Amino acid sequence: MESKADHPCDAITGNFSDWIGLAERKKVAIIGGGVAGLAAARKLTQNRISDVLVLEAQDYLGGRVKTYREGSLLVEDGAGWISGGSANPLFSLAKRLGGMSSPIRKESYVSAI
Ligand SMILES: Cc1cc2nc3c(=O)[nH]c(=O)nc-3n(C[C@H](O)[C@H](O)[C@H](O)COP(=O)(O)OP(=O)(O)OC[C@H]3O[C@@H](n4cnc5c(N)ncnc54)[C@H](O)[C@@H]3O)c2cc1C
């Protein structure tokens, strides 16, 4: 498992009433820090709406996309591949960020797992 110090949410502090108080002073509060919530926050900030707060119930961002480190391995506990190929907006994002692995040949699926 990843060590606590490596977690992207480690810098987040405070308690529920602090965060709700903060949300009430924001123009936009997004409930949930899964892909949809994070994409909404990104879209808003790209369009100069920066008074945004993402409220996430769990102690990590990503929702059903959950990656953790097990020794030298990165383990995907949720989404592991991009469904729909290039039709999926995540395909171009992963390509741009250099996050694409080499294609796995169909006959290699079993041995790759
Ligand atoms: C095992 C597994 C494998 C998958 N594999 C793939 C795959 O290979 N390819 C693929 O494309 N998709 C895959 N999926 C589906 C993909 O993960 C989801 O479609 C996608 O992550 C959903 O994103 P979302 O932001 O809509 O919802 P979620 O990821 O569910 O995010 C919602 C977030 O909102 C938070 N939340 C909910 N209620 C509240 C509240 N009241 N207050 C604060 N926070 C709240 C939750 O804690 C959560 O973090 C997989 C899913 C699973 C579970």
PDB file of C-alpha atoms and ligand atoms in Angstrom:
ATOM      1  CA  MET A   1       0.000   0.000   0.000  1.00  0.00           C
ATOM      2  CA  GLU A   2       1.161   3.571  -0.557  1.00  0.00           C
ATOM      3  CA  SER A   3       2.473   5.338   2.482  1.00  0.00           C
ATOM      4  CA  LYS A   4       0.186   8.000   3.963  1.00  0.00           C
ATOM      5  CA  ALA A   5       2.728  10.731   3.153  1.00  0.00           C
ATOM      6  CA  ASP A   6       2.396  10.003  -0.586  1.00  0.00           C
ATOM      7  CA  HIS A   7      -1.344  10.532  -0.685  1.00  0.00           C
ATOM      8  CA  PRO A   8      -2.554  13.539  -2.741  1.00  0.00           C
ATOM      9  CA  CYS A   9      -5.170  14.337  -0.100  1.00  0.00           C
ATOM     10  CA  ASP A  10      -2.610  14.620   2.722  1.00  0.00           C
ATOM     11  CA  ALA A  11      -2.531  18.393   2.393  1.00  0.00           C
ATOM     12  CA  ILE A  12      -6.285  18.608   3.032  1.00  0.00           C
ATOM     13  CA  THR A  13      -7.120  19.486   6.619  1.00  0.00           C
ATOM     14  CA  GLY A  14     -10.145  20.778   8.537  1.00  0.00           C
ATOM     15  CA  ASN A  15     -13.485  19.312   9.523  1.00  0.00           C
ATOM     16  CA  PHE A  16     -16.955  18.941   8.036  1.00  0.00           C
ATOM     17  CA  SER A  17     -18.396  22.242   9.319  1.00  0.00           C
ATOM     18  CA  ASP A  18     -15.301  24.148   8.123  1.00  0.00           C
ATOM     19  CA  TRP A  19     -15.762  22.709   4.634  1.00  0.00           C
ATOM     20  CA  ILE A  20     -19.529  23.326   4.537  1.00  0.00           C
ATOM     21  CA  GLY A  21     -18.909  26.918   5.716  1.00  0.00           C
ATOM     22  CA  LEU A  22     -16.365  27.316   2.940  1.00  0.00           C
ATOM     23  CA  ALA A  23     -18.753  25.803   0.356  1.00  0.00           C
ATOM     24  CA  GLU A  24     -21.457  28.322   1.302  1.00  0.00           C
ATOM     25  CA  ARG A  25     -19.087  31.143   0.362  1.00  0.00           C
ATOM     26  CA  LYS A  26     -18.236  29.646  -3.053  1.00  0.00           C
ATOM     27  CA  LYS A  27     -20.036  30.283  -6.342  1.00  0.00           C
ATOM     28  CA  VAL A  28     -19.936  26.582  -7.237  1.00  0.00           C
ATOM     29  CA  ALA A  29     -19.757  23.559  -4.949  1.00  0.00           C
ATOM     30  CA  ILE A  30     -19.196  20.237  -6.718  1.00  0.00           C
ATOM     31  CA  ILE A  31     -20.300  17.179  -4.760  1.00  0.00           C
ATOM     32  CA  GLY A  32     -17.898  14.326  -5.407  1.00  0.00           C
ATOM     33  CA  GLY A  33     -14.277  14.190  -6.481  1.00  0.00           C
ATOM     34  CA  GLY A  34     -14.607  11.349  -8.977  1.00  0.00           C
ATOM     35  CA  VAL A  35     -13.753  11.802 -12.648  1.00  0.00           C
ATOM     36  CA  ALA A  36     -17.014  13.652 -13.313  1.00  0.00           C
ATOM     37  CA  GLY A  37     -16.503  16.113 -10.431  1.00  0.00           C
ATOM     38  CA  LEU A  38     -12.854  16.719 -11.238  1.00  0.00           C
ATOM     39  CA  ALA A  39     -13.659  17.190 -14.946  1.00  0.00           C
ATOM     40  CA  ALA A  40     -16.387  19.691 -14.024  1.00  0.00           C
ATOM     41  CA  ALA A  41     -13.942  21.606 -11.786  1.00  0.00           C
ATOM     42  CA  ARG A  42     -11.360  21.631 -14.577  1.00  0.00           C
ATOM     43  CA  LYS A  43     -13.870  22.863 -17.147  1.00  0.00           C
ATOM     44  CA  LEU A  44     -15.048  25.662 -14.845  1.00  0.00           C
ATOM     45  CA  THR A  45     -11.520  26.858 -14.019  1.00  0.00           C
ATOM     46  CA  GLN A  46     -10.575  26.711 -17.706  1.00  0.00           C
ATOM     47  CA  ASN A  47     -13.504  29.060 -18.304  1.00  0.00           C
ATOM     48  CA  ARG A  48     -12.296  31.492 -15.626  1.00  0.00           C
ATOM     49  CA  ILE A  49     -14.749  30.362 -12.966  1.00  0.00           C
ATOM     50  CA  SER A  50     -12.274  29.694 -10.214  1.00  0.00           C
ATOM     51  CA  ASP A  51     -14.531  30.167  -7.183  1.00  0.00           C
ATOM     52  CA  VAL A  52     -15.132  26.421  -7.041  1.00  0.00           C
ATOM     53  CA  LEU A  53     -14.924  23.870  -4.227  1.00  0.00           C
ATOM     54  CA  VAL A  54     -14.932  20.091  -4.721  1.00  0.00           C
ATOM     55  CA  LEU A  55     -16.426  18.274  -1.711  1.00  0.00           C
ATOM     56  CA  GLU A  56     -15.364  14.631  -1.485  1.00  0.00           C
ATOM     57  CA  ALA A  57     -16.689  12.239   1.170  1.00  0.00           C
ATOM     58  CA  GLN A  58     -13.761   9.829   1.030  1.00  0.00           C
ATOM     59  CA  ASP A  59     -10.140  10.504   1.969  1.00  0.00           C
ATOM     60  CA  TYR A  60      -8.912  10.350  -1.613  1.00  0.00           C
ATOM     61  CA  LEU A  61      -9.823  11.839  -4.988  1.00  0.00           C
ATOM     62  CA  GLY A  62     -10.757   9.751  -8.014  1.00  0.00           C
ATOM     63  CA  GLY A  63     -13.883   7.928  -6.806  1.00  0.00           C
ATOM     64  CA  ARG A  64     -14.160   4.638  -8.654  1.00  0.00           C
ATOM     65  CA  VAL A  65     -10.771   5.334 -10.269  1.00  0.00           C
ATOM     66  CA  LYS A  66      -8.462   4.190  -7.471  1.00  0.00           C
ATOM     67  CA  THR A  67      -4.781   3.586  -7.987  1.00  0.00           C
ATOM     68  CA  TYR A  68      -2.430   2.449  -5.268  1.00  0.00           C
ATOM     69  CA  ARG A  69       1.123   1.232  -5.060  1.00  0.00           C
ATOM     70  CA  GLU A  70       1.877  -2.319  -3.952  1.00  0.00           C
ATOM     71  CA  GLY A  71       5.655  -2.494  -3.734  1.00  0.00           C
ATOM     72  CA  SER A  72       6.960  -1.758  -7.220  1.00  0.00           C
ATOM     73  CA  LEU A  73       3.548  -2.295  -8.831  1.00  0.00           C
ATOM     74  CA  LEU A  74       0.842   0.267  -9.525  1.00  0.00           C
ATOM     75  CA  VAL A  75      -2.484  -1.449  -8.919  1.00  0.00           C
ATOM     76  CA  GLU A  76      -5.751  -0.238 -10.408  1.00  0.00           C
ATOM     77  CA  ASP A  77      -8.583  -0.995  -8.005  1.00  0.00           C
ATOM     78  CA  GLY A  78     -11.185   0.486 -10.343  1.00  0.00           C
ATOM     79  CA  ALA A  79     -10.946   1.720 -13.909  1.00  0.00           C
ATOM     80  CA  GLY A  80      -7.979   0.064 -15.598  1.00  0.00           C
ATOM     81  CA  TRP A  81      -8.470   0.798 -19.268  1.00  0.00           C
ATOM     82  CA  ILE A  82     -10.211   3.396 -21.445  1.00  0.00           C
ATOM     83  CA  SER A  83     -13.449   1.964 -22.768  1.00  0.00           C
ATOM     84  CA  GLY A  84     -14.429   2.987 -26.291  1.00  0.00           C
ATOM     85  CA  GLY A  85     -10.910   3.819 -27.506  1.00  0.00           C
ATOM     86  CA  SER A  86     -10.403   7.164 -29.248  1.00  0.00           C
ATOM     87  CA  ALA A  87     -14.119   8.027 -28.954  1.00  0.00           C
ATOM     88  CA  ASN A  88     -13.606   8.416 -25.183  1.00  0.00           C
ATOM     89  CA  PRO A  89     -12.348  11.939 -24.192  1.00  0.00           C
ATOM     90  CA  LEU A  90      -9.971  10.269 -21.700  1.00  0.00           C
ATOM     91  CA  PHE A  91      -8.139   8.686 -24.655  1.00  0.00           C
ATOM     92  CA  SER A  92      -6.826  12.039 -25.946  1.00  0.00           C
ATOM     93  CA  LEU A  93      -6.084  13.186 -22.371  1.00  0.00           C
ATOM     94  CA  ALA A  94      -4.052  10.040 -21.635  1.00  0.00           C
ATOM     95  CA  LYS A  95      -2.251  10.426 -24.971  1.00  0.00           C
ATOM     96  CA  ARG A  96      -1.413  14.071 -24.260  1.00  0.00           C
ATOM     97  CA  LEU A  97      -0.118  13.250 -20.762  1.00  0.00           C
ATOM     98  CA  GLY A  98       1.971  10.320 -22.028  1.00  0.00           C
ATOM     99  CA  GLY A  99      -0.130   7.844 -20.075  1.00  0.00           C
ATOM    100  CA  MET A 100      -0.692   5.303 -22.838  1.00  0.00           C
ATOM    101  CA  SER A 101       0.779   1.826 -22.499  1.00  0.00           C
ATOM    102  CA  SER A 102       1.724  -0.251 -25.525  1.00  0.00           C
ATOM    103  CA  PRO A 103      -1.282  -2.074 -26.957  1.00  0.00           C
ATOM    104  CA  ILE A 104      -1.670  -5.574 -25.499  1.00  0.00           C
ATOM    105  CA  ARG A 105      -2.348  -8.195 -28.162  1.00  0.00           C
ATOM    106  CA  LYS A 106      -5.640 -10.024 -27.624  1.00  0.00           C
ATOM    107  CA  GLU A 107      -3.871 -13.403 -27.312  1.00  0.00           C
ATOM    108  CA  SER A 108      -1.715 -11.948 -24.498  1.00  0.00           C
ATOM    109  CA  TYR A 109      -4.593 -10.905 -22.229  1.00  0.00           C
ATOM    110  CA  VAL A 110      -4.442 -13.997 -20.012  1.00  0.00           C
ATOM    111  CA  SER A 111      -0.664 -13.959 -19.596  1.00  0.00           C
ATOM    112  CA  ALA A 112      -0.659 -10.178 -19.021  1.00  0.00           C
ATOM    113  CA  ILE A 113      -3.058 -10.656 -16.104  1.00  0.00           C
TER     114      ILE A 113
HETATM  115  C1  LIG B   1     -13.816  -2.293 -10.528  1.00  0.00           C
HETATM  116  C2  LIG B   1     -14.160  -1.225 -11.560  1.00  0.00           C
HETATM  117  C3  LIG B   1     -13.514  -1.251 -12.783  1.00  0.00           C
HETATM  118  C4  LIG B   1     -13.792  -0.280 -13.751  1.00  0.00           C
HETATM  119  N1  LIG B   1     -13.099  -0.320 -14.913  1.00  0.00           N
HETATM  120  C5  LIG B   1     -13.293   0.628 -15.840  1.00  0.00           C
HETATM  121  C6  LIG B   1     -12.473   0.681 -17.001  1.00  0.00           C
HETATM  122  O1  LIG B   1     -11.552  -0.121 -17.173  1.00  0.00           O
HETATM  123  N2  LIG B   1     -12.697   1.666 -17.910  1.00  0.00           N
HETATM  124  C7  LIG B   1     -13.666   2.606 -17.721  1.00  0.00           C
HETATM  125  O2  LIG B   1     -13.815   3.470 -18.581  1.00  0.00           O
HETATM  126  N3  LIG B   1     -14.448   2.599 -16.610  1.00  0.00           N
HETATM  127  C8  LIG B   1     -14.290   1.651 -15.674  1.00  0.00           C
HETATM  128  N4  LIG B   1     -15.053   1.671 -14.528  1.00  0.00           N
HETATM  129  C9  LIG B   1     -16.086   2.674 -14.386  1.00  0.00           C
HETATM  130  C10 LIG B   1     -15.479   4.036 -13.991  1.00  0.00           C
HETATM  131  O3  LIG B   1     -14.576   3.842 -12.902  1.00  0.00           O
HETATM  132  C11 LIG B   1     -16.632   4.950 -13.589  1.00  0.00           C
HETATM  133  O4  LIG B   1     -17.576   5.044 -14.647  1.00  0.00           O
HETATM  134  C12 LIG B   1     -16.172   6.360 -13.309  1.00  0.00           C
HETATM  135  O5  LIG B   1     -15.003   6.369 -12.471  1.00  0.00           O
HETATM  136  C13 LIG B   1     -17.322   7.111 -12.644  1.00  0.00           C
HETATM  137  O6  LIG B   1     -16.886   8.404 -12.320  1.00  0.00           O
HETATM  138  P1  LIG B   1     -17.866   9.408 -11.601  1.00  0.00           P
HETATM  139  O7  LIG B   1     -17.070  10.640 -11.277  1.00  0.00           O
HETATM  140  O8  LIG B   1     -19.111   9.569 -12.404  1.00  0.00           O
HETATM  141  O9  LIG B   1     -18.337   8.664 -10.269  1.00  0.00           O
HETATM  142  P2  LIG B   1     -17.469   8.154  -9.046  1.00  0.00           P
HETATM  143  O10 LIG B   1     -16.105   7.724  -9.451  1.00  0.00           O
HETATM  144  O11 LIG B   1     -18.334   7.162  -8.346  1.00  0.00           O
HETATM  145  O12 LIG B   1     -17.309   9.454  -8.155  1.00  0.00           O
HETATM  146  C14 LIG B   1     -18.315   9.942  -7.306  1.00  0.00           C
HETATM  147  C15 LIG B   1     -17.615  10.547  -6.094  1.00  0.00           C
HETATM  148  O13 LIG B   1     -18.570  11.262  -5.327  1.00  0.00           O
HETATM  149  C16 LIG B   1     -18.340  11.025  -3.967  1.00  0.00           C
HETATM  150  N5  LIG B   1     -19.592  11.282  -3.274  1.00  0.00           N
HETATM  151  C17 LIG B   1     -20.777  10.655  -3.434  1.00  0.00           C
HETATM  152  N6  LIG B   1     -21.708  11.228  -2.665  1.00  0.00           N
HETATM  153  C18 LIG B   1     -21.104  12.243  -1.989  1.00  0.00           C
HETATM  154  C19 LIG B   1     -21.544  13.194  -1.051  1.00  0.00           C
HETATM  155  N7  LIG B   1     -22.826  13.239  -0.636  1.00  0.00           N
HETATM  156  N8  LIG B   1     -20.644  14.086  -0.562  1.00  0.00           N
HETATM  157  C20 LIG B   1     -19.348  14.071  -0.986  1.00  0.00           C
HETATM  158  N9  LIG B   1     -18.864  13.176  -1.891  1.00  0.00           N
HETATM  159  C21 LIG B   1     -19.738  12.289  -2.387  1.00  0.00           C
HETATM  160  C22 LIG B   1     -17.895   9.577  -3.898  1.00  0.00           C
HETATM  161  O14 LIG B   1     -17.153   9.318  -2.729  1.00  0.00           O
HETATM  162  C23 LIG B   1     -17.021   9.485  -5.155  1.00  0.00           C
HETATM  163  O15 LIG B   1     -15.667   9.790  -4.900  1.00  0.00           O
HETATM  164  C24 LIG B   1     -14.771   0.718 -13.508  1.00  0.00           C
HETATM  165  C25 LIG B   1     -15.407   0.760 -12.258  1.00  0.00           C
HETATM  166  C26 LIG B   1     -15.098  -0.186 -11.289  1.00  0.00           C
HETATM  167  C27 LIG B   1     -15.788  -0.103  -9.932  1.00  0.00           C
END
